[in-house]
Protein backbone atom coordinates (compact mmCIF):
# COMPACT_ATOMS: atom_id res chain seq x y z
CA UNK A 1 0.00 0.00 0.00
CA UNK A 2 1.35 3.43 -0.91
CA UNK A 3 1.56 5.55 2.23
CA UNK A 4 2.76 8.96 3.31
CA UNK A 5 4.67 9.65 6.50
CA UNK A 6 6.11 12.65 8.30
CA UNK A 7 9.84 12.64 8.95
CA UNK A 8 12.15 15.26 10.38
CA UNK A 9 15.85 15.56 11.03
CA UNK A 10 16.07 16.77 14.64
CA UNK A 11 18.22 19.76 15.72
CA UNK A 12 21.11 17.44 16.67
CA UNK A 13 21.15 16.00 13.14
CA UNK A 14 21.07 19.41 11.47
CA UNK A 15 23.77 20.75 13.80
CA UNK A 16 26.03 17.73 13.13
CA UNK A 17 25.71 18.22 9.32
CA UNK A 18 23.97 14.85 8.99
CA UNK A 19 20.94 16.11 7.05
CA UNK A 20 22.18 14.87 3.66
CA UNK A 21 23.31 11.53 5.09
CA UNK A 22 19.90 10.99 6.70
CA UNK A 23 17.80 12.10 3.72
CA UNK A 24 20.05 10.04 1.42
CA UNK A 25 19.23 6.86 3.30
CA UNK A 26 15.52 7.47 2.82
CA UNK A 27 15.96 8.35 -0.85
CA UNK A 28 18.05 5.25 -1.55
CA UNK A 29 15.22 3.12 -0.16
CA UNK A 30 13.11 4.30 -3.09
CA UNK A 31 10.68 6.51 -1.19
CA UNK A 32 9.85 9.87 -2.74
CA UNK A 33 10.19 13.23 -1.03
CA UNK A 34 6.91 15.03 -1.70
CA UNK A 35 7.49 17.98 0.68
CA UNK A 36 10.56 19.43 2.40
CA UNK A 37 11.36 22.47 4.54
CA UNK A 38 13.61 23.85 7.25
CA UNK A 39 11.83 25.33 10.26
CA UNK A 40 12.34 26.00 13.95
CA UNK A 41 9.52 24.65 16.09
CA UNK A 42 7.89 27.00 18.59
CA UNK A 43 7.20 25.56 22.04
CA UNK A 44 3.48 25.48 21.24
CA UNK A 45 4.07 23.65 17.95
CA UNK A 46 6.39 21.11 19.63
CA UNK A 47 3.98 20.51 22.51
CA UNK A 48 1.23 19.68 20.04
CA UNK A 49 3.52 17.32 18.10
CA UNK A 50 4.62 15.48 21.27
CA UNK A 51 1.20 15.66 23.01
CA UNK A 52 1.25 11.88 23.69
CA UNK A 53 4.42 12.25 25.78
CA UNK A 54 3.19 15.06 28.04
CA UNK A 55 3.88 14.20 31.68
CA UNK A 56 6.64 11.68 30.97
CA UNK A 57 9.99 12.19 32.78
CA UNK A 58 11.82 13.11 29.57
CA UNK A 59 9.10 15.45 28.24
CA UNK A 60 10.57 18.84 29.23
CA UNK A 61 14.05 17.93 27.96
CA UNK A 62 12.47 16.66 24.74
CA UNK A 63 10.63 19.95 24.15
CA UNK A 64 13.76 21.92 25.04
CA UNK A 65 15.90 19.98 22.55
CA UNK A 66 13.40 19.89 19.71
CA UNK A 67 12.91 23.69 19.87
CA UNK A 68 16.64 24.42 20.28
CA UNK A 69 17.39 24.92 16.58
CA UNK A 70 16.14 24.28 13.08
CA UNK A 71 14.84 20.94 11.90
CA UNK A 72 14.39 19.64 8.35
CA UNK A 73 10.83 18.33 7.95
CA UNK A 74 9.65 16.23 5.03
CA UNK A 75 6.84 14.05 3.78
CA UNK A 76 7.95 10.73 2.29
CA UNK A 77 5.74 8.62 0.06
CA UNK A 78 6.17 4.96 -0.91
CA UNK A 79 5.16 1.35 -0.32
CA UNK A 80 4.60 0.85 3.42
CA UNK A 81 6.38 4.16 4.01
CA UNK A 82 5.50 4.34 7.71
CA UNK A 83 7.07 0.98 8.58
CA UNK A 84 9.91 1.44 6.10
CA UNK A 85 10.91 4.74 7.69
CA UNK A 86 10.75 3.27 11.20
CA UNK A 87 13.04 0.45 10.04
CA UNK A 88 15.56 2.81 8.45
CA UNK A 89 15.53 4.98 11.62
CA UNK A 90 16.11 2.11 14.07
CA UNK A 91 15.03 1.76 17.70
CA UNK A 92 14.41 4.87 19.82
CA UNK A 93 17.54 4.31 21.90
CA UNK A 94 20.71 4.24 19.76
CA UNK A 95 22.06 1.61 22.18
CA UNK A 96 19.26 -0.73 21.05
CA UNK A 97 19.25 0.30 17.38
CA UNK A 98 20.69 -2.21 14.90
CA UNK A 99 23.82 -1.44 12.87
CA UNK A 100 22.78 -0.15 9.45
CA UNK A 101 20.01 2.02 10.89
CA UNK A 102 20.35 5.81 11.24
CA UNK A 103 20.18 5.72 15.03
CA UNK A 104 22.35 2.60 15.27
CA UNK A 105 25.09 4.05 13.10
CA UNK A 106 24.95 7.73 14.05
CA UNK A 107 22.82 8.26 17.18
CA UNK A 108 24.46 9.34 20.43
CA UNK A 109 21.72 9.01 23.06
CA UNK A 110 17.97 8.59 23.30
CA UNK A 111 17.70 12.38 23.67
CA UNK A 112 19.95 12.87 20.61
CA UNK A 113 18.62 10.25 18.22
CA UNK A 114 18.65 12.41 15.11
CA UNK A 115 15.33 11.69 13.46
CA UNK A 116 11.57 11.46 13.87
CA UNK A 117 9.16 9.29 11.87
CA UNK A 118 5.40 8.83 12.34
CA UNK A 119 4.55 5.57 14.14
CA UNK A 120 1.09 4.82 12.68
CA UNK A 121 -1.25 5.78 9.85
CA UNK A 122 -3.28 7.98 12.22
CA UNK A 123 -0.15 9.73 13.50
CA UNK A 124 1.16 10.21 9.96
CA UNK A 125 -2.04 11.88 8.80
CA UNK A 126 -2.18 14.21 11.83
CA UNK A 127 1.54 15.04 11.70
CA UNK A 128 1.58 15.76 7.94
CA UNK A 129 -1.34 18.17 8.45
CA UNK A 130 0.46 19.78 11.42
CA UNK A 131 3.68 20.42 9.49
CA UNK A 132 2.50 21.08 5.93
CA UNK A 133 -0.41 22.67 4.10
CA UNK A 134 -2.06 20.72 1.29
CA UNK A 135 -0.49 22.96 -1.38
CA UNK A 136 3.03 22.31 -0.04
CA UNK A 137 2.72 18.64 -1.03
CA UNK A 138 3.90 17.75 -4.55
CA UNK A 139 1.57 15.84 -6.86
P1 LIG B 1 10.35 7.45 18.60
O1 LIG B 1 10.99 8.77 18.26
O2 LIG B 1 11.28 6.29 18.31
O3 LIG B 1 8.98 7.28 18.00
P2 LIG B 1 9.01 7.93 21.15
O4 LIG B 1 8.77 6.88 22.17
O5 LIG B 1 7.83 8.39 20.34
O6 LIG B 1 10.18 7.41 20.20
O7 LIG B 1 9.65 9.16 21.88
C1 LIG B 1 9.77 10.41 21.23
C2 LIG B 1 11.15 10.96 21.50
O8 LIG B 1 11.28 11.23 22.88
C3 LIG B 1 12.30 10.00 21.17
O9 LIG B 1 12.68 10.02 19.81
C4 LIG B 1 13.39 10.53 22.08
O10 LIG B 1 13.99 11.68 21.51
C5 LIG B 1 12.60 10.95 23.30
N1 LIG B 1 12.56 9.88 24.30
C6 LIG B 1 11.75 8.80 24.31
N2 LIG B 1 11.99 8.00 25.38
C7 LIG B 1 12.96 8.61 26.08
C8 LIG B 1 13.65 8.30 27.30
O11 LIG B 1 13.40 7.27 27.95
N3 LIG B 1 14.62 9.17 27.70
C9 LIG B 1 14.91 10.32 27.00
N4 LIG B 1 14.29 10.65 25.86
C10 LIG B 1 13.33 9.81 25.39
MG1 LIG C 1 7.20 8.33 18.35
Coordinates of N, CA, C and O and ligand atoms in Angstrom, one line a residue:
X1 N 0.8 -1.2 0.0 CA 0.0 0.0 0.0 C 0.9 1.3 0.0 O 1.8 1.4 0.8
X2 N 0.6 2.2 -0.9 CA 1.4 3.4 -0.9 C 0.9 4.3 0.3 O -0.3 4.5 0.5
X3 N 1.9 4.7 1.0 CA 1.6 5.6 2.2 C 2.4 6.8 2.2 O 3.4 6.9 1.5
X4 N 2.0 7.8 3.1 CA 2.8 9.0 3.3 C 3.1 9.0 4.8 O 2.3 8.6 5.6
X5 N 4.3 9.5 5.1 CA 4.7 9.6 6.5 C 5.5 10.9 6.7 O 6.1 11.5 5.8
X6 N 5.4 11.4 8.0 CA 6.1 12.6 8.3 C 7.4 12.3 9.0 O 7.5 11.5 9.9
X7 N 8.5 12.9 8.4 CA 9.8 12.6 8.9 C 10.5 14.0 9.2 O 10.3 14.9 8.5
X8 N 11.3 14.1 10.3 CA 12.2 15.3 10.4 C 13.5 14.9 11.0 O 13.6 14.0 11.8
X9 N 14.5 15.6 10.5 CA 15.8 15.6 11.0 C 15.8 16.5 12.2 O 15.5 17.7 12.1
X10 N 16.1 16.0 13.4 CA 16.1 16.8 14.6 C 17.2 17.8 14.7 O 18.2 17.7 14.0
X11 N 17.2 18.7 15.6 CA 18.2 19.8 15.7 C 19.6 19.2 15.9 O 20.6 19.7 15.3
X12 N 19.8 18.0 16.5 CA 21.1 17.4 16.7 C 21.6 17.0 15.3 O 22.8 17.1 15.0
X13 N 20.8 16.5 14.5 CA 21.2 16.0 13.1 C 21.5 17.1 12.2 O 22.5 17.1 11.5
X14 N 20.8 18.2 12.3 CA 21.1 19.4 11.5 C 22.4 20.0 11.9 O 23.3 20.3 11.1
X15 N 22.6 20.1 13.3 CA 23.8 20.7 13.8 C 25.0 19.9 13.5 O 26.1 20.5 13.3
X16 N 24.9 18.6 13.4 CA 26.0 17.7 13.1 C 26.3 17.5 11.6 O 27.1 16.7 11.2
X17 N 25.6 18.3 10.8 CA 25.7 18.2 9.3 C 25.4 16.8 8.8 O 26.0 16.3 7.9
X18 N 24.4 16.2 9.4 CA 24.0 14.8 9.0 C 22.7 14.9 8.2 O 22.2 13.8 7.8
X19 N 22.2 16.0 7.8 CA 20.9 16.1 7.1 C 21.0 15.3 5.7 O 20.1 14.5 5.4
X20 N 22.1 15.6 5.0 CA 22.2 14.9 3.7 C 22.3 13.4 3.8 O 21.7 12.6 3.1
X21 N 23.1 13.0 4.8 CA 23.3 11.5 5.1 C 22.0 10.9 5.4 O 21.7 9.8 5.0
X22 N 21.2 11.6 6.2 CA 19.9 11.0 6.7 C 18.9 11.0 5.6 O 18.3 9.9 5.3
X23 N 18.8 12.1 4.8 CA 17.8 12.1 3.7 C 18.2 11.1 2.6 O 17.4 10.4 2.0
X24 N 19.5 11.0 2.4 CA 20.1 10.0 1.4 C 19.6 8.6 1.7 O 19.3 7.9 0.8
X25 N 19.6 8.2 3.0 CA 19.2 6.9 3.3 C 17.8 6.6 2.9 O 17.4 5.5 2.5
X26 N 16.9 7.6 3.2 CA 15.5 7.5 2.8 C 15.4 7.4 1.3 O 14.6 6.6 0.8
X27 N 16.1 8.3 0.6 CA 16.0 8.3 -0.9 C 16.4 7.0 -1.5 O 15.8 6.5 -2.4
X28 N 17.5 6.5 -1.0 CA 18.0 5.3 -1.5 C 17.1 4.1 -1.3 O 17.2 3.1 -2.1
X29 N 16.2 4.2 -0.4 CA 15.2 3.1 -0.2 C 14.1 3.1 -1.2 O 13.3 2.2 -1.3
X30 N 14.1 4.2 -2.0 CA 13.1 4.3 -3.1 C 11.9 5.2 -2.8 O 11.1 5.5 -3.7
X31 N 11.8 5.6 -1.5 CA 10.7 6.5 -1.2 C 10.9 7.9 -1.8 O 12.0 8.3 -2.0
X32 N 9.8 8.6 -2.1 CA 9.9 9.9 -2.7 C 9.6 11.0 -1.7 O 8.7 10.9 -0.9
X33 N 10.4 12.0 -1.8 CA 10.2 13.2 -1.0 C 9.1 14.0 -1.7 O 9.3 14.4 -2.9
X34 N 8.0 14.2 -1.1 CA 6.9 15.0 -1.7 C 6.7 16.4 -1.0 O 5.9 17.2 -1.5
X35 N 7.5 16.6 0.1 CA 7.5 18.0 0.7 C 8.7 18.0 1.5 O 9.2 17.0 2.1
X36 N 9.3 19.3 1.7 CA 10.6 19.4 2.4 C 10.7 20.9 2.8 O 10.5 21.8 2.0
X37 N 11.0 21.1 4.1 CA 11.4 22.5 4.5 C 12.2 22.5 5.8 O 12.1 21.6 6.6
X38 N 12.9 23.6 6.0 CA 13.6 23.9 7.3 C 12.7 24.8 8.1 O 12.1 25.7 7.5
X39 N 12.6 24.5 9.4 CA 11.8 25.3 10.3 C 12.3 25.2 11.7 O 13.0 24.2 12.0
X40 N 12.1 26.1 12.5 CA 12.3 26.0 14.0 C 11.0 25.9 14.7 O 10.2 26.8 14.5
X41 N 10.8 24.8 15.4 CA 9.5 24.6 16.1 C 9.4 25.6 17.3 O 10.3 25.8 18.1
X42 N 8.2 26.2 17.4 CA 7.9 27.0 18.6 C 7.6 26.0 19.7 O 7.3 24.8 19.4
X43 N 7.6 26.4 20.9 CA 7.2 25.6 22.0 C 5.8 25.0 21.8 O 5.5 23.8 22.0
X44 N 4.9 25.9 21.4 CA 3.5 25.5 21.2 C 3.4 24.4 20.2 O 2.6 23.4 20.3
X45 N 4.1 24.6 19.1 CA 4.1 23.7 18.0 C 4.6 22.3 18.4 O 4.1 21.2 18.1
X46 N 5.7 22.3 19.2 CA 6.4 21.1 19.6 C 5.5 20.4 20.6 O 5.4 19.1 20.6
X47 N 4.8 21.1 21.5 CA 4.0 20.5 22.5 C 2.8 19.8 21.8 O 2.4 18.7 22.3
X48 N 2.3 20.4 20.8 CA 1.2 19.7 20.0 C 1.8 18.4 19.4 O 1.1 17.3 19.4
X49 N 2.9 18.5 18.8 CA 3.5 17.3 18.1 C 3.8 16.2 19.1 O 3.5 15.0 18.8
X50 N 4.3 16.5 20.3 CA 4.6 15.5 21.3 C 3.6 15.4 22.4 O 3.9 14.9 23.5
X51 N 2.3 15.7 22.1 CA 1.2 15.7 23.0 C 1.2 14.3 23.8 O 1.0 14.3 25.0
X52 N 1.4 13.2 23.1 CA 1.2 11.9 23.7 C 2.3 11.7 24.8 O 2.1 10.8 25.6
X53 N 3.4 12.5 24.8 CA 4.4 12.2 25.8 C 4.3 13.2 27.0 O 5.2 13.1 27.9
X54 N 3.3 14.1 26.9 CA 3.2 15.1 28.0 C 3.1 14.3 29.4 O 2.4 13.3 29.5
X55 N 3.9 14.8 30.3 CA 3.9 14.2 31.7 C 5.0 13.2 31.9 O 5.2 12.8 33.0
X56 N 5.6 12.7 30.8 CA 6.6 11.7 31.0 C 7.9 12.4 31.5 O 8.1 13.6 31.3
X57 N 8.8 11.6 32.2 CA 10.0 12.2 32.8 C 10.9 12.9 31.8 O 11.5 13.9 32.2
X58 N 10.9 12.5 30.5 CA 11.8 13.1 29.6 C 11.2 14.2 28.8 O 11.8 14.9 27.9
X59 N 9.9 14.5 29.1 CA 9.1 15.5 28.2 C 9.7 16.9 28.2 O 9.9 17.4 27.1
X60 N 10.1 17.4 29.3 CA 10.6 18.8 29.2 C 11.9 18.9 28.5 O 12.1 19.9 27.7
X61 N 12.8 18.0 28.7 CA 14.1 17.9 28.0 C 13.8 17.7 26.5 O 14.5 18.3 25.6
X62 N 12.8 16.9 26.1 CA 12.5 16.7 24.7 C 12.0 18.0 24.1 O 12.5 18.3 23.0
X63 N 11.1 18.7 24.7 CA 10.6 19.9 24.1 C 11.8 21.0 24.0 O 11.9 21.7 23.0
X64 N 12.6 21.0 25.1 CA 13.8 21.9 25.0 C 14.7 21.6 23.8 O 15.1 22.5 23.1
X65 N 15.0 20.3 23.7 CA 15.9 20.0 22.6 C 15.3 20.3 21.2 O 15.9 20.8 20.3
X66 N 14.0 19.9 21.0 CA 13.4 19.9 19.7 C 13.2 21.3 19.2 O 13.1 21.6 18.0
X67 N 13.1 22.3 20.2 CA 12.9 23.7 19.9 C 14.2 24.5 19.9 O 14.2 25.7 19.7
X68 N 15.4 23.7 20.1 CA 16.6 24.4 20.3 C 17.3 24.9 19.0 O 18.3 25.7 19.1
X69 N 16.8 24.5 17.9 CA 17.4 24.9 16.6 C 16.5 24.4 15.4 O 15.6 23.7 15.7
X70 N 17.0 24.7 14.2 CA 16.1 24.3 13.1 C 16.1 22.8 12.9 O 17.0 22.0 13.2
X71 N 15.0 22.3 12.3 CA 14.8 20.9 11.9 C 14.6 21.0 10.4 O 14.3 22.0 9.8
X72 N 14.7 19.8 9.8 CA 14.4 19.6 8.4 C 13.2 18.7 8.3 O 13.4 17.5 8.6
X73 N 12.0 19.2 8.0 CA 10.8 18.3 7.9 C 10.5 17.9 6.5 O 10.7 18.7 5.6
X74 N 10.0 16.7 6.4 CA 9.6 16.2 5.0 C 8.5 15.2 5.1 O 8.2 14.6 6.1
X75 N 7.8 15.1 4.0 CA 6.8 14.0 3.8 C 7.4 13.1 2.8 O 7.9 13.5 1.7
X76 N 7.5 11.8 3.2 CA 8.0 10.7 2.3 C 6.8 9.9 1.9 O 5.9 9.6 2.7
X77 N 6.8 9.5 0.6 CA 5.7 8.6 0.1 C 6.3 7.4 -0.5 O 7.4 7.4 -1.2
X78 N 5.7 6.2 -0.3 CA 6.2 5.0 -0.9 C 5.4 3.8 -0.3 O 4.5 4.0 0.5
X79 N 5.8 2.6 -0.8 CA 5.2 1.4 -0.3 C 5.5 1.2 1.2 O 6.6 1.3 1.6
X80 N 4.4 1.0 2.0 CA 4.6 0.9 3.4 C 5.6 1.9 4.0 O 6.4 1.5 4.8
X81 N 5.4 3.1 3.6 CA 6.4 4.2 4.0 C 6.5 4.3 5.5 O 7.6 4.5 6.0
X82 N 5.4 4.1 6.3 CA 5.5 4.3 7.7 C 6.4 3.3 8.4 O 7.4 3.7 9.1
X83 N 6.2 2.1 8.0 CA 7.1 1.0 8.6 C 8.5 1.0 8.0 O 9.5 0.8 8.7
X84 N 8.6 1.4 6.7 CA 9.9 1.4 6.1 C 10.8 2.5 6.8 O 12.0 2.3 7.1
X85 N 10.2 3.7 7.0 CA 10.9 4.7 7.7 C 11.3 4.3 9.1 O 12.5 4.5 9.5
X86 N 10.4 3.7 9.8 CA 10.8 3.3 11.2 C 11.9 2.3 11.2 O 12.8 2.3 12.1
X87 N 11.9 1.4 10.2 CA 13.0 0.4 10.0 C 14.4 1.1 9.7 O 15.4 0.8 10.3
X88 N 14.3 2.1 8.8 CA 15.6 2.8 8.5 C 16.1 3.7 9.6 O 17.3 3.8 9.8
X89 N 15.2 4.2 10.4 CA 15.5 5.0 11.6 C 16.2 4.1 12.7 O 17.2 4.5 13.3
X90 N 15.6 2.9 13.0 CA 16.1 2.1 14.1 C 15.4 2.4 15.4 O 14.6 3.4 15.4
X91 N 15.7 1.6 16.4 CA 15.0 1.8 17.7 C 15.3 3.1 18.3 O 16.3 3.8 18.0
X92 N 14.4 3.5 19.2 CA 14.4 4.9 19.8 C 15.7 5.1 20.5 O 16.3 6.2 20.3
X93 N 16.2 4.2 21.2 CA 17.5 4.3 21.9 C 18.7 3.8 21.0 O 18.7 2.7 20.6
X94 N 19.6 4.7 20.6 CA 20.7 4.2 19.8 C 21.4 3.0 20.3 O 21.9 2.2 19.5
X95 N 21.4 2.8 21.6 CA 22.1 1.6 22.2 C 21.3 0.3 21.8 O 22.0 -0.7 21.7
X96 N 20.0 0.4 21.5 CA 19.3 -0.7 21.1 C 19.1 -0.8 19.5 O 18.6 -1.8 19.0
X97 N 19.5 0.2 18.8 CA 19.3 0.3 17.4 C 20.3 -0.6 16.6 O 21.5 -0.5 17.0
X98 N 19.8 -1.3 15.7 CA 20.7 -2.2 14.9 C 21.7 -1.4 14.0 O 21.4 -0.3 13.5
X99 N 22.9 -2.0 13.8 CA 23.8 -1.4 12.9 C 23.1 -1.4 11.5 O 22.3 -2.2 11.2
X100 N 23.4 -0.3 10.8 CA 22.8 -0.2 9.5 C 21.6 0.8 9.5 O 21.1 1.2 8.5
X101 N 21.1 1.0 10.7 CA 20.0 2.0 10.9 C 20.6 3.4 11.2 O 21.8 3.5 11.6
X102 N 19.8 4.4 11.0 CA 20.4 5.8 11.2 C 20.8 6.0 12.7 O 21.9 6.4 13.0
X103 N 19.9 5.5 13.6 CA 20.2 5.7 15.0 C 21.3 4.8 15.5 O 22.1 5.1 16.3
X104 N 21.3 3.6 14.9 CA 22.3 2.6 15.3 C 23.7 3.1 14.8 O 24.7 2.9 15.5
X105 N 23.8 3.6 13.6 CA 25.1 4.1 13.1 C 25.5 5.4 13.6 O 26.7 5.6 13.8
X106 N 24.6 6.3 13.8 CA 24.9 7.7 14.1 C 24.4 8.3 15.3 O 24.9 9.4 15.7
X107 N 23.4 7.7 16.0 CA 22.8 8.3 17.2 C 23.8 8.2 18.4 O 24.6 7.4 18.5
X108 N 23.6 9.2 19.3 CA 24.5 9.3 20.4 C 23.7 8.9 21.7 O 24.3 8.3 22.6
X109 N 22.5 9.3 21.9 CA 21.7 9.0 23.1 C 20.2 9.1 22.7 O 19.9 9.6 21.6
X110 N 19.4 8.6 23.6 CA 18.0 8.6 23.3 C 17.5 10.0 23.1 O 16.6 10.3 22.3
X111 N 18.1 11.0 23.8 CA 17.7 12.4 23.7 C 18.3 13.0 22.4 O 17.8 14.0 21.9
X112 N 19.3 12.3 21.8 CA 20.0 12.9 20.6 C 20.0 11.8 19.6 O 21.0 11.2 19.2
X113 N 18.7 11.4 19.1 CA 18.6 10.2 18.2 C 18.3 10.6 16.8 O 17.8 9.8 16.0
X114 N 18.5 11.9 16.5 CA 18.6 12.4 15.1 C 17.4 12.6 14.3 O 17.4 13.4 13.4
X115 N 16.4 11.7 14.5 CA 15.3 11.7 13.5 C 14.0 11.3 14.1 O 14.0 10.6 15.1
X116 N 12.9 11.8 13.5 CA 11.6 11.5 13.9 C 10.9 10.8 12.7 O 11.1 11.3 11.5
X117 N 10.0 9.8 12.9 CA 9.2 9.3 11.9 C 7.8 8.9 12.5 O 7.8 8.3 13.6
X118 N 6.7 9.2 11.8 CA 5.4 8.8 12.3 C 5.3 7.3 12.7 O 5.9 6.5 11.9
X119 N 4.6 7.0 13.7 CA 4.6 5.6 14.1 C 3.3 4.8 13.7 O 3.2 3.6 14.1
X120 N 2.3 5.5 13.1 CA 1.1 4.8 12.7 C 0.4 5.6 11.6 O 0.8 6.8 11.4
X121 N -0.5 5.1 10.9 CA -1.2 5.8 9.9 C -2.0 7.0 10.4 O -2.0 8.1 9.8
X122 N -2.6 6.9 11.6 CA -3.3 8.0 12.2 C -2.3 9.1 12.6 O -2.6 10.3 12.3
X123 N -1.2 8.7 13.1 CA -0.2 9.7 13.5 C 0.4 10.4 12.2 O 0.5 11.6 12.2
X124 N 0.6 9.6 11.2 CA 1.2 10.2 10.0 C 0.2 11.3 9.4 O 0.6 12.4 9.0
X125 N -1.0 10.9 9.4 CA -2.0 11.9 8.8 C -2.1 13.2 9.6 O -2.0 14.3 9.1
X126 N -2.1 13.0 11.0 CA -2.2 14.2 11.8 C -0.9 15.0 11.7 O -0.9 16.3 11.7
X127 N 0.3 14.3 11.7 CA 1.5 15.0 11.7 C 1.8 15.7 10.4 O 2.3 16.9 10.3
X128 N 1.4 15.1 9.3 CA 1.6 15.8 7.9 C 0.8 17.0 7.9 O 1.2 18.1 7.5
X129 N -0.5 17.0 8.4 CA -1.3 18.2 8.5 C -0.8 19.2 9.4 O -1.0 20.4 9.2
X130 N -0.1 18.8 10.5 CA 0.5 19.8 11.4 C 1.7 20.5 10.8 O 1.8 21.7 11.1
X131 N 2.4 19.8 10.0 CA 3.7 20.4 9.5 C 3.5 21.1 8.1 O 4.3 22.0 7.8
X132 N 2.6 20.6 7.3 CA 2.5 21.1 5.9 C 1.0 21.4 5.6 O 0.1 20.7 6.0
X133 N 0.9 22.4 4.7 CA -0.4 22.7 4.1 C -0.6 21.8 2.9 O 0.4 21.3 2.3
X134 N -1.8 21.6 2.4 CA -2.1 20.7 1.3 C -1.3 21.2 0.0 O -0.7 20.3 -0.7
X135 N -1.2 22.5 -0.2 CA -0.5 23.0 -1.4 C 1.0 22.9 -1.3 O 1.7 23.2 -2.3
X136 N 1.6 22.5 -0.1 CA 3.0 22.3 0.0 C 3.4 20.9 -0.4 O 4.6 20.6 -0.5
X137 N 2.4 20.0 -0.7 CA 2.7 18.6 -1.0 C 2.7 18.5 -2.6 O 1.8 19.0 -3.2
X138 N 3.8 17.9 -3.1 CA 3.9 17.8 -4.6 C 2.9 16.7 -5.0 O 2.6 15.8 -4.3
X139 N 2.5 16.8 -6.3 CA 1.6 15.8 -6.9 C 2.2 14.5 -6.9 O 3.3 14.3 -7.3
Ligands
LIG1 P1 10.4 7.4 18.6 O1 11.0 8.8 18.3 O2 11.3 6.3 18.3 O3 9.0 7.3 18.0 P2 9.0 7.9 21.1 O4 8.8 6.9 22.2 O5 7.8 8.4 20.3 O6 10.2 7.4 20.2 O7 9.7 9.2 21.9 C1 9.8 10.4 21.2 C2 11.1 11.0 21.5 O8 11.3 11.2 22.9 C3 12.3 10.0 21.2 O9 12.7 10.0 19.8 C4 13.4 10.5 22.1 O10 14.0 11.7 21.5 C5 12.6 11.0 23.3 N1 12.6 9.9 24.3 C6 11.8 8.8 24.3 N2 12.0 8.0 25.4 C7 13.0 8.6 26.1 C8 13.6 8.3 27.3 O11 13.4 7.3 28.0 N3 14.6 9.2 27.7 C9 14.9 10.3 27.0 N4 14.3 10.6 25.9 C10 13.3 9.8 25.4
LIG2 MG1 7.2 8.3 18.4

